[in-house]
XYZ file of C-alpha atoms in Angstrom:
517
model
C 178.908 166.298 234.584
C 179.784 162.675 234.429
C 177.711 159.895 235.545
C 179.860 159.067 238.417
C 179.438 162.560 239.930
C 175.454 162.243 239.500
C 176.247 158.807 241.678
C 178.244 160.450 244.490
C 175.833 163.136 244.824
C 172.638 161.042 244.938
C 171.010 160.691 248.166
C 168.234 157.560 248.037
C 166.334 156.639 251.119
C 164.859 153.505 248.913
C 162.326 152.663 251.945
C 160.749 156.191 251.151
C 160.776 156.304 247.259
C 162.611 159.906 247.831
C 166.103 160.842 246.497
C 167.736 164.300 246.613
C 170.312 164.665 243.541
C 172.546 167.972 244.198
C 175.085 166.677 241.697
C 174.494 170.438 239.659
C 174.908 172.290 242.432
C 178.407 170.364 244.219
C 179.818 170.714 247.250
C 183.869 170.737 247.348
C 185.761 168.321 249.919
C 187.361 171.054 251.109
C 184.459 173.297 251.849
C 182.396 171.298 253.504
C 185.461 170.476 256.033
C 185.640 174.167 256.254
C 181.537 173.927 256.961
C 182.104 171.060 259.902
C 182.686 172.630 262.787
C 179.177 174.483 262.485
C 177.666 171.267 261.022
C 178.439 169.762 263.949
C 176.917 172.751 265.594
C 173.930 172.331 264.061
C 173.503 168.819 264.721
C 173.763 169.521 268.143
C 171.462 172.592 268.161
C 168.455 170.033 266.199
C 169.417 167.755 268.871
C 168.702 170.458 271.808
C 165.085 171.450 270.010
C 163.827 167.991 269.687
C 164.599 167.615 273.469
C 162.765 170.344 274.618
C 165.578 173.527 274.608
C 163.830 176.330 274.747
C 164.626 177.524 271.296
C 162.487 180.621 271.035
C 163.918 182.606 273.302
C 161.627 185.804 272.861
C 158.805 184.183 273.777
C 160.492 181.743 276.271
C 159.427 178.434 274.631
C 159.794 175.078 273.393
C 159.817 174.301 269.389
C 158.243 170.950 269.007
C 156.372 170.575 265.522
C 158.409 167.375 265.518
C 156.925 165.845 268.171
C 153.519 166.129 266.662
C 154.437 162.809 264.289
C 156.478 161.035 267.090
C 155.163 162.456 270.670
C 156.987 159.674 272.237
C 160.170 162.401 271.638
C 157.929 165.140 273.759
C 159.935 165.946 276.763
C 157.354 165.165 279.016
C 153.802 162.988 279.441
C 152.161 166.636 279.582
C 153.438 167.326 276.528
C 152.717 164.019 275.040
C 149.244 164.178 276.137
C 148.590 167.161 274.307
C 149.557 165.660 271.130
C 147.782 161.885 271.964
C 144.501 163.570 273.323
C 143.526 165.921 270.479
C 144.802 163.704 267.994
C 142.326 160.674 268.789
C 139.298 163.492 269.934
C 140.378 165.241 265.903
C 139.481 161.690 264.358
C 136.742 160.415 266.732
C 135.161 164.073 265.585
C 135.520 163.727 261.796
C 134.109 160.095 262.161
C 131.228 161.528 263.663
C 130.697 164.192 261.432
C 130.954 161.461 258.449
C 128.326 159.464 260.315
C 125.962 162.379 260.791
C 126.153 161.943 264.674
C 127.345 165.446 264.426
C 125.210 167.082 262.361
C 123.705 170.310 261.123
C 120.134 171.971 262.556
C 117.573 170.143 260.243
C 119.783 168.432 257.771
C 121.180 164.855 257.959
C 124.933 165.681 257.416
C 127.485 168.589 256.894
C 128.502 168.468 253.053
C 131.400 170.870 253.083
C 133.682 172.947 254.956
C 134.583 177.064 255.321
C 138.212 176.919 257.209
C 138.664 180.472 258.088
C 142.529 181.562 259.126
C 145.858 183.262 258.217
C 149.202 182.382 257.103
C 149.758 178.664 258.013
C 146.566 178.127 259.838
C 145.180 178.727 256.047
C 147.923 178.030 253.719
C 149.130 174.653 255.158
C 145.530 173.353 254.684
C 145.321 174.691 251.322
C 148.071 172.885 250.456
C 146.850 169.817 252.033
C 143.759 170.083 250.044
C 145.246 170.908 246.471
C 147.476 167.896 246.965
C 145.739 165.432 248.494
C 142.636 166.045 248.642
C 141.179 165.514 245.484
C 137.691 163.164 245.604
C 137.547 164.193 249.148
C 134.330 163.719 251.361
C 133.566 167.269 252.256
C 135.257 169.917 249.864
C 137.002 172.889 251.437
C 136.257 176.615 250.837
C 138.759 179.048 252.433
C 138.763 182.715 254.319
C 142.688 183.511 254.141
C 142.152 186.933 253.990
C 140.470 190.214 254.654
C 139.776 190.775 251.414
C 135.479 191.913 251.199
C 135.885 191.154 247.630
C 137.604 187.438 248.437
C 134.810 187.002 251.154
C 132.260 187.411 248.815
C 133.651 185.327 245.985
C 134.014 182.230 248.624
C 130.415 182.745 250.133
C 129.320 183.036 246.122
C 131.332 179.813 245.601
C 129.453 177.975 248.694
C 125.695 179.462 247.905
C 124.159 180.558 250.292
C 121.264 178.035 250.167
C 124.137 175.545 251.616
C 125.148 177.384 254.571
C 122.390 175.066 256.153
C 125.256 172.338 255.607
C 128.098 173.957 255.707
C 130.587 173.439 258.782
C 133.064 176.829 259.812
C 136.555 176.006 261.357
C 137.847 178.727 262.556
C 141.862 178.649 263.469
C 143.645 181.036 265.672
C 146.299 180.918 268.199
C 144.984 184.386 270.149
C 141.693 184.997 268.470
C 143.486 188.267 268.648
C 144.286 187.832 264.940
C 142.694 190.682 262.950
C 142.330 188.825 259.428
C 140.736 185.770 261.205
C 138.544 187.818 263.314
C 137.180 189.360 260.487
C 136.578 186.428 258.431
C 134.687 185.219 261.381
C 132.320 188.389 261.817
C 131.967 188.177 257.734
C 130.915 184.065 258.103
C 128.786 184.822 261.211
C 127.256 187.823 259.384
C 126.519 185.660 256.490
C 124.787 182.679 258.682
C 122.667 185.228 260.820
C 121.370 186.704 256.977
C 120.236 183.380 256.420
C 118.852 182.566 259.642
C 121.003 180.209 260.762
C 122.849 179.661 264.340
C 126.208 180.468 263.862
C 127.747 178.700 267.188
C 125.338 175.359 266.013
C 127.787 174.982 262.547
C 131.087 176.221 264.376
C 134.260 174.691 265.488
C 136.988 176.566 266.804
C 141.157 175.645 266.852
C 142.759 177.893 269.078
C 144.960 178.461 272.177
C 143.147 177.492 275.790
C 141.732 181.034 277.239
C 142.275 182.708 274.251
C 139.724 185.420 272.804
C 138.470 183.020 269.680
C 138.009 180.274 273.102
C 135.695 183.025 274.772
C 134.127 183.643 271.541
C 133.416 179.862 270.672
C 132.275 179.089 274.777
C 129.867 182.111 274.372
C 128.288 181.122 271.142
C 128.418 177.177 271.840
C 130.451 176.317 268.964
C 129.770 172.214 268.281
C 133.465 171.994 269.533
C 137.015 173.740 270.210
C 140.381 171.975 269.619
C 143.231 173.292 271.246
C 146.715 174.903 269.700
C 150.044 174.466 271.877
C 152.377 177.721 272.131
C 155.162 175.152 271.074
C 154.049 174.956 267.636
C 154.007 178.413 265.260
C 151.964 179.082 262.464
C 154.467 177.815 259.089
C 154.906 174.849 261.599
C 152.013 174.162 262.210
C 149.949 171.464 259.497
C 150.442 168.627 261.553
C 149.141 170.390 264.533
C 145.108 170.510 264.860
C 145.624 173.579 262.268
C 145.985 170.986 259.790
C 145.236 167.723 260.820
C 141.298 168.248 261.714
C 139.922 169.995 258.240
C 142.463 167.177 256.483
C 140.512 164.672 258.998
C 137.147 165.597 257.628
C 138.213 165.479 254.347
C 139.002 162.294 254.572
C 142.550 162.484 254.009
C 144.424 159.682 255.763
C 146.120 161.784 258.476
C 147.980 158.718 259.797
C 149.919 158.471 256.743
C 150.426 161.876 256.598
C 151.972 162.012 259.881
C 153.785 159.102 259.098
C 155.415 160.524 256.052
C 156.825 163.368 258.336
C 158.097 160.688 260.981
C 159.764 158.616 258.453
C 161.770 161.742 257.279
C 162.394 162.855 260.665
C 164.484 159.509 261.258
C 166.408 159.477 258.258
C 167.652 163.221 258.985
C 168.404 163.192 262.588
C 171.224 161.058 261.772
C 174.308 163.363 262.330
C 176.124 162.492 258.734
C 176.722 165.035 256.163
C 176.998 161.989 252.974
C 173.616 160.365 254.158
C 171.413 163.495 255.542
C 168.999 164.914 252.779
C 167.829 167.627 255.294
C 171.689 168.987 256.137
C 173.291 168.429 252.846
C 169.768 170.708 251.218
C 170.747 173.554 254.135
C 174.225 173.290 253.114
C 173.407 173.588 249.353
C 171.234 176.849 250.058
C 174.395 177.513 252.560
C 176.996 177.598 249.142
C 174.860 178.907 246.253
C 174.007 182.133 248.471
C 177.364 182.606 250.332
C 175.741 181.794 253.978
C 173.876 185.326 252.685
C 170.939 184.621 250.976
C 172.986 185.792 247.945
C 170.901 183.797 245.469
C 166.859 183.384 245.283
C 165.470 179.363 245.545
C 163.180 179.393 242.739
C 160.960 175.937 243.475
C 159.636 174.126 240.422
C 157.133 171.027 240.960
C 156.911 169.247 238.118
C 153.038 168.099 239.153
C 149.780 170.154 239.072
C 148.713 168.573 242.635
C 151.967 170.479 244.107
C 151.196 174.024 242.672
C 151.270 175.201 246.064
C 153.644 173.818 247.451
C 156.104 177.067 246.070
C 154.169 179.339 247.837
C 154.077 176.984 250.922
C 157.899 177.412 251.091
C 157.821 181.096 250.433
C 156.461 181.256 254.474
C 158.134 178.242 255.815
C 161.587 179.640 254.774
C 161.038 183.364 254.411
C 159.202 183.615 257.821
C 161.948 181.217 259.119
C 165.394 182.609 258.216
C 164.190 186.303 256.958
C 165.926 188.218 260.175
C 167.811 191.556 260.659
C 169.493 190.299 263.752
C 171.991 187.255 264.788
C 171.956 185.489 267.634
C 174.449 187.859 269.265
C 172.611 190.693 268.100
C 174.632 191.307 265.316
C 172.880 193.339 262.306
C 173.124 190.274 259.374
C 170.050 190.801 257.243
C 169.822 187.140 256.751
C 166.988 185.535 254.549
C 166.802 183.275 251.092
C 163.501 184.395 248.884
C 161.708 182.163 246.932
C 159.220 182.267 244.540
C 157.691 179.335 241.777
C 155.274 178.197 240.568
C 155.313 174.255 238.569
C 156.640 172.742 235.217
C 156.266 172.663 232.509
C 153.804 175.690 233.163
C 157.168 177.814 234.019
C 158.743 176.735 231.174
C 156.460 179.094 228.815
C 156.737 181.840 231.810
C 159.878 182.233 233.538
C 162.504 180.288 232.229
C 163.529 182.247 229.494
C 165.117 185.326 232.147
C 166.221 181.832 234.323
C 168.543 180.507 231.652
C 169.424 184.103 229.891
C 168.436 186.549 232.463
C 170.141 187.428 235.632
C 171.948 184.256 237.390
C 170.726 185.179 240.808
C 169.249 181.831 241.686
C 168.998 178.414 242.348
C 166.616 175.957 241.193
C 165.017 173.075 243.101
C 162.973 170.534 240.430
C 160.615 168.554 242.310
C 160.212 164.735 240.388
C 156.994 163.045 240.780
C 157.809 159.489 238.845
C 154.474 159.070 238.930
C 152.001 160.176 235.651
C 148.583 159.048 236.364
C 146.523 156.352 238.464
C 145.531 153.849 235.878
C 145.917 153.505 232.227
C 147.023 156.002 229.980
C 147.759 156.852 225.837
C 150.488 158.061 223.908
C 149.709 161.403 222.695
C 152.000 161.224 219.823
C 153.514 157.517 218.687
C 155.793 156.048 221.402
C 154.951 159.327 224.026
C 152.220 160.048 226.815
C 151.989 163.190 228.256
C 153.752 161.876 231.509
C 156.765 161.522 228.937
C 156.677 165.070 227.831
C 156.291 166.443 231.122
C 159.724 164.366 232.199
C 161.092 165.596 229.044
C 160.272 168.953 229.911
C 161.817 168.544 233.448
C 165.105 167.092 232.195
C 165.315 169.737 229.461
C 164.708 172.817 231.760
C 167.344 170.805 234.285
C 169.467 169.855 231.209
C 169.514 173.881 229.767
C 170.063 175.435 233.202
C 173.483 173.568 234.011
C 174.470 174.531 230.313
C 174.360 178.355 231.194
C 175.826 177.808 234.329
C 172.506 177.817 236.410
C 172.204 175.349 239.848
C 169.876 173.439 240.573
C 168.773 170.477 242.605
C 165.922 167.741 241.992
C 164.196 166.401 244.544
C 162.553 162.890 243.490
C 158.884 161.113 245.205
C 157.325 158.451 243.595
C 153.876 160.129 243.915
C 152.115 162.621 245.631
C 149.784 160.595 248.108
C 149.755 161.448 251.843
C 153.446 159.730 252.807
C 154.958 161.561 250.107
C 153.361 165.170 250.893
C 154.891 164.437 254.532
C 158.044 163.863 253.629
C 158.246 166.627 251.819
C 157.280 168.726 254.305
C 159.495 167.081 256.692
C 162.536 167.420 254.245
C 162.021 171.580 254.046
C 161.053 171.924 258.288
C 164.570 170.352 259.131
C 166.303 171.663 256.368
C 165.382 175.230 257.779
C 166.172 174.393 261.068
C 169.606 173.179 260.045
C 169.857 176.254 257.847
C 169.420 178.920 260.398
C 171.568 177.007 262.875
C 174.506 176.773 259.887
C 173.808 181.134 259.796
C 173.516 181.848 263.769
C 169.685 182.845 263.474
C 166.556 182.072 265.586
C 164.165 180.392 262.882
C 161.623 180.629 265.181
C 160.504 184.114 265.778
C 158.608 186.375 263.694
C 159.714 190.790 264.690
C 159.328 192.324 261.142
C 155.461 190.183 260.913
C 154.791 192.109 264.635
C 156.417 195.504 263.330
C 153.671 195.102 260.350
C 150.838 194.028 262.898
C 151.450 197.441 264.907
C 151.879 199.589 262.120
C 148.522 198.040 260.144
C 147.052 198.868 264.417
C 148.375 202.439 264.170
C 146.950 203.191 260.732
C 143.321 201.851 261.663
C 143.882 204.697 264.564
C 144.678 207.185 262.370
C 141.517 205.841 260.097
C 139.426 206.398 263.135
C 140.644 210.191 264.113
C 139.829 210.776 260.182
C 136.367 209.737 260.106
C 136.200 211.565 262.450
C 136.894 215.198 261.428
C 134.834 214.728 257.894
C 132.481 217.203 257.528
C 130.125 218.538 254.645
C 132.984 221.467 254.125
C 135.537 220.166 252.128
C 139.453 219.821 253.842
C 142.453 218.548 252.667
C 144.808 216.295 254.377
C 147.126 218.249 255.456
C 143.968 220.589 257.609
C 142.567 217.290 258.624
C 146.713 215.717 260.002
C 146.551 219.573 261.335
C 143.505 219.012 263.682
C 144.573 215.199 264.615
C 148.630 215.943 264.892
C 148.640 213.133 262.376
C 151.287 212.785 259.169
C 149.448 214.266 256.238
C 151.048 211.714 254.288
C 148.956 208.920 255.931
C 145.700 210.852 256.869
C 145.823 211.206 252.833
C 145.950 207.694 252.380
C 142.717 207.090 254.865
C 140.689 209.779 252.934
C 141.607 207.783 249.588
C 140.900 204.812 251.161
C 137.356 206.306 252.011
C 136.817 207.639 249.247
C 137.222 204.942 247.058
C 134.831 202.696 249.356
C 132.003 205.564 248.936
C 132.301 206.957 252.265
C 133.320 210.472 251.463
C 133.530 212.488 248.019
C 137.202 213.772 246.699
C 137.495 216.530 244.371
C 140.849 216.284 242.814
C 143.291 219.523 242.852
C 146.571 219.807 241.175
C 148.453 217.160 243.056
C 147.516 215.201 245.795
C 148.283 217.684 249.070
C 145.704 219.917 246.985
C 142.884 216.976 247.316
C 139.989 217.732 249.122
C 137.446 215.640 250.774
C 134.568 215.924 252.103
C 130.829 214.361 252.944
């Protein structure tokens, strides 16, 4: 690769500090003409969404997670409103929980927070917090899961001779959510041990009327913060989701948001040379055949970023994982990815990335940045901010070599701008993406199909319990008396058994199991 095609590659938006260099993964003149006509499509489509098309057609709604960092794009004052209001009640809220004119029963101040949620609602703040939030004013313990194990670890982590200060934000579109709900029971359960008033230490995020509002009206949670049915979950960190536990952190959401914006205007212009956001969807476009051919294996070269991988893996898995087209048509569309950060990777993975199987593309991320304030050299004439850009350009430098693409995305730093234009950058680049592949980004069937099934097995869990006796039976007698699939009933009785609730005696093989009280 010649320095010239490293030059005609580059994208720079110098205002931004951010560059986007796909000069080892190139695009040919003659397939991106080939690509216009549903560029231009695309274009148009982003165009629609950010004017208020309703772009989810399922659920018959809007898609406007761009409007929360620019509502003067909302489609209408309503809609405006909803992103003004909350915004200035989130802040006004943190201030006074800073100021201890929202405080805890009997203690001055709150002096950390339990965010309890799912998918986005948890991840986006995680990432949020292992980014940016380092020296922040309350630290941030997390429920993502329904995990008793996980529960326990967290409330372990918190002590519970703090749950006196500890504030609970609770995030859920429909309450309805069964990990969330759980959490909440668990946190509740935990408070009421130690004597403490649940609803006096609670705030709620969640959709107007919805169960978790009930829940927090009945309990008189210290406040409730509302979730629009325009913004989904991998959508939805500059929403309330996010913005309110990065608030009381401390994090500077304005700049945050601003990040986002700034990004926003520099890919809504419709030009393939100059668009960071199209010419990324067109990259992931080539190196998988519009198929998803090829895994995007994401590689931040900065601890602070560690998430940001496994952000991505439910922004654009979530996003563009679908069976159907828009015309129905079966495509299996989808682009995994998986990561983890350099030069950690480099003493994992890389090995099978440069040798292994070439079913992949790379994307570095470049933080110029080593370290606020001074630093040494950890050998003569080297710091460790040296080695790790070493390490970067190597693994960059060895994956070309066998043939490997990859493309480097560049920040000066990872501050709250930078983290939202990052996020910014991958939003419209999966927008464009699905648009470029005829999918809807914006719906979510297989995550439902799993929601039922996980519904139907807790049935079957139910009809189990309930046909243990003191004689032993084996699954198959048991799926007999409940016209249930032995199959499954024998995964409830394991699952019971291995929680203490019943005894197993072990036969051959498994259909010769037996179980009893």
């Amino acid at each position: 690769m010649s320095f010239d095609q490293y030059s005609a590659s580059l994208i720079r938006y110098p205002d931004l500090g951010f560059s986007l260099d796909t000069s080892l993964l190139p695009l040919s003149s003659d397939w991106l003409s080939a690509m216009q006509p549903k560029v231009d499509k695309a274009f148009a489509d982003m165009a629609a969404l950010e004017s208020g098309a309703i772009a989810n057609p399922d659920e018959g709604r809007m898609v406007g997670h761009y409007w929360l960092r620019a509502a003067e794009l909302a489609p209408n004052e309503e809609i405006r409103a909803q992103i003004n209001e909350p915004l200035q009640a989130l802040k006004d809220f943190a201030d006074k929980v800073h100021t201890g004119q929202v405080a805890p029963p009997g203690a001055p101040q709150f002096r950390r927070i339990l965010l309890i949620g799912i998918g986005g609602s948890a991840l986006g703040p995680q990432l949020v917090d292992q980014a940016i939030g380092q020296g922040a004013r309350l630290p941030i313990h997390f429920f993502d899961n329904t995990d008793p194990a996980g529960i326990d670890h967290t409330l372990a982590s918190i002590g519970s001779e703090n749950l006196c200060t500890t504030l609970v934000l609770v995030i859920s579109k429909s309450g309805g959510t069964p990990e969330t709900r759980n959490g909440m029971v668990e946190a509740k359960a935990a408070f009421d041990a130690a004597g403490l008033d649940f609803g006096k230490h609670a705030v709620a995020i969640t959709g107007t009327g919805s169960k978790l509002d009930q829940f927090a009206q009945e309990h008189s949670f210290i406040e409730t913060f509302p979730m629009e049915d325009w913004v989904g979950g991998r959508t939805s960190v500059m929403s309330t989701v996010g913005l309110v536990p990065a608030a009381l952190q401390g994090i500077d959401i304005d700049e945050f948001l601003a990040g986002a914006a700034a990004m926003d205007r520099e890919t809504r212009k419709a030009d393939v040379s100059t668009n960071a956001a199209m010419r990324l969807a067109l990259c992931w476009h080539a190196a998988g055949n519009g198929k998803g051919e090829k895994d995007m294996v994401v590689l931040p070269y900065k601890d602070s970023l560690v998430l940001f991988s496994k952000y991505l893996q439910q922004l654009v898995m979530e996003s563009l994982g679908k069976e159907l087209d828009l015309e129905g048509n079966t495509v299996n569309q989808g682009i995994a990815v998986y990561g983890n950060k350099g030069s950690t990777d480099q003493h994992a993975y890389v090995q099978q990335l440069r040798d292994g199987v070439a079913n992949f593309f790379a994307t570095f991320i470049e933080v110029r940045k080593g370290r606020d304030g001074d630093t040494i050299e950890v050998e003569p004439g080297s710091t460790s901010a040296d080695f790790l850009q070493g390490f970067l350009r190597g693994s960059r430098k060895a994956l070309h070599e066998s043939g490997r693409p990859s493309i480097t995305i560049s920040i000066p730093e990872v501050n709250p701008f930078q983290l939202g234009t990052l996020i910014g950058l991958f939003e419209r680049a999966v927008s464009f993406y699905a648009s470029l592949v005829n999918i809807n980004a914006y719906h979510q069937p297989g995550v439902e199909a799993g929601k039922k099934a996980a519904a139907a097995f807790l049935e079957t869990l139910h009809a189990v319990r309930s046909r243990l006796v003191a004689e032993p039976k084996t699954a198959t007698e048991i799926a007999y008396e409940i016209d249930g699939d032995p199959e499954e009933v024998y995964h409830c009785l394991t699952h019971l058994a291995g929680n203490g609730e019943v005894q197993i005696s072990l036969g051959e093989e498994p259909k010769e199991d037996s179980f009893s009280l």
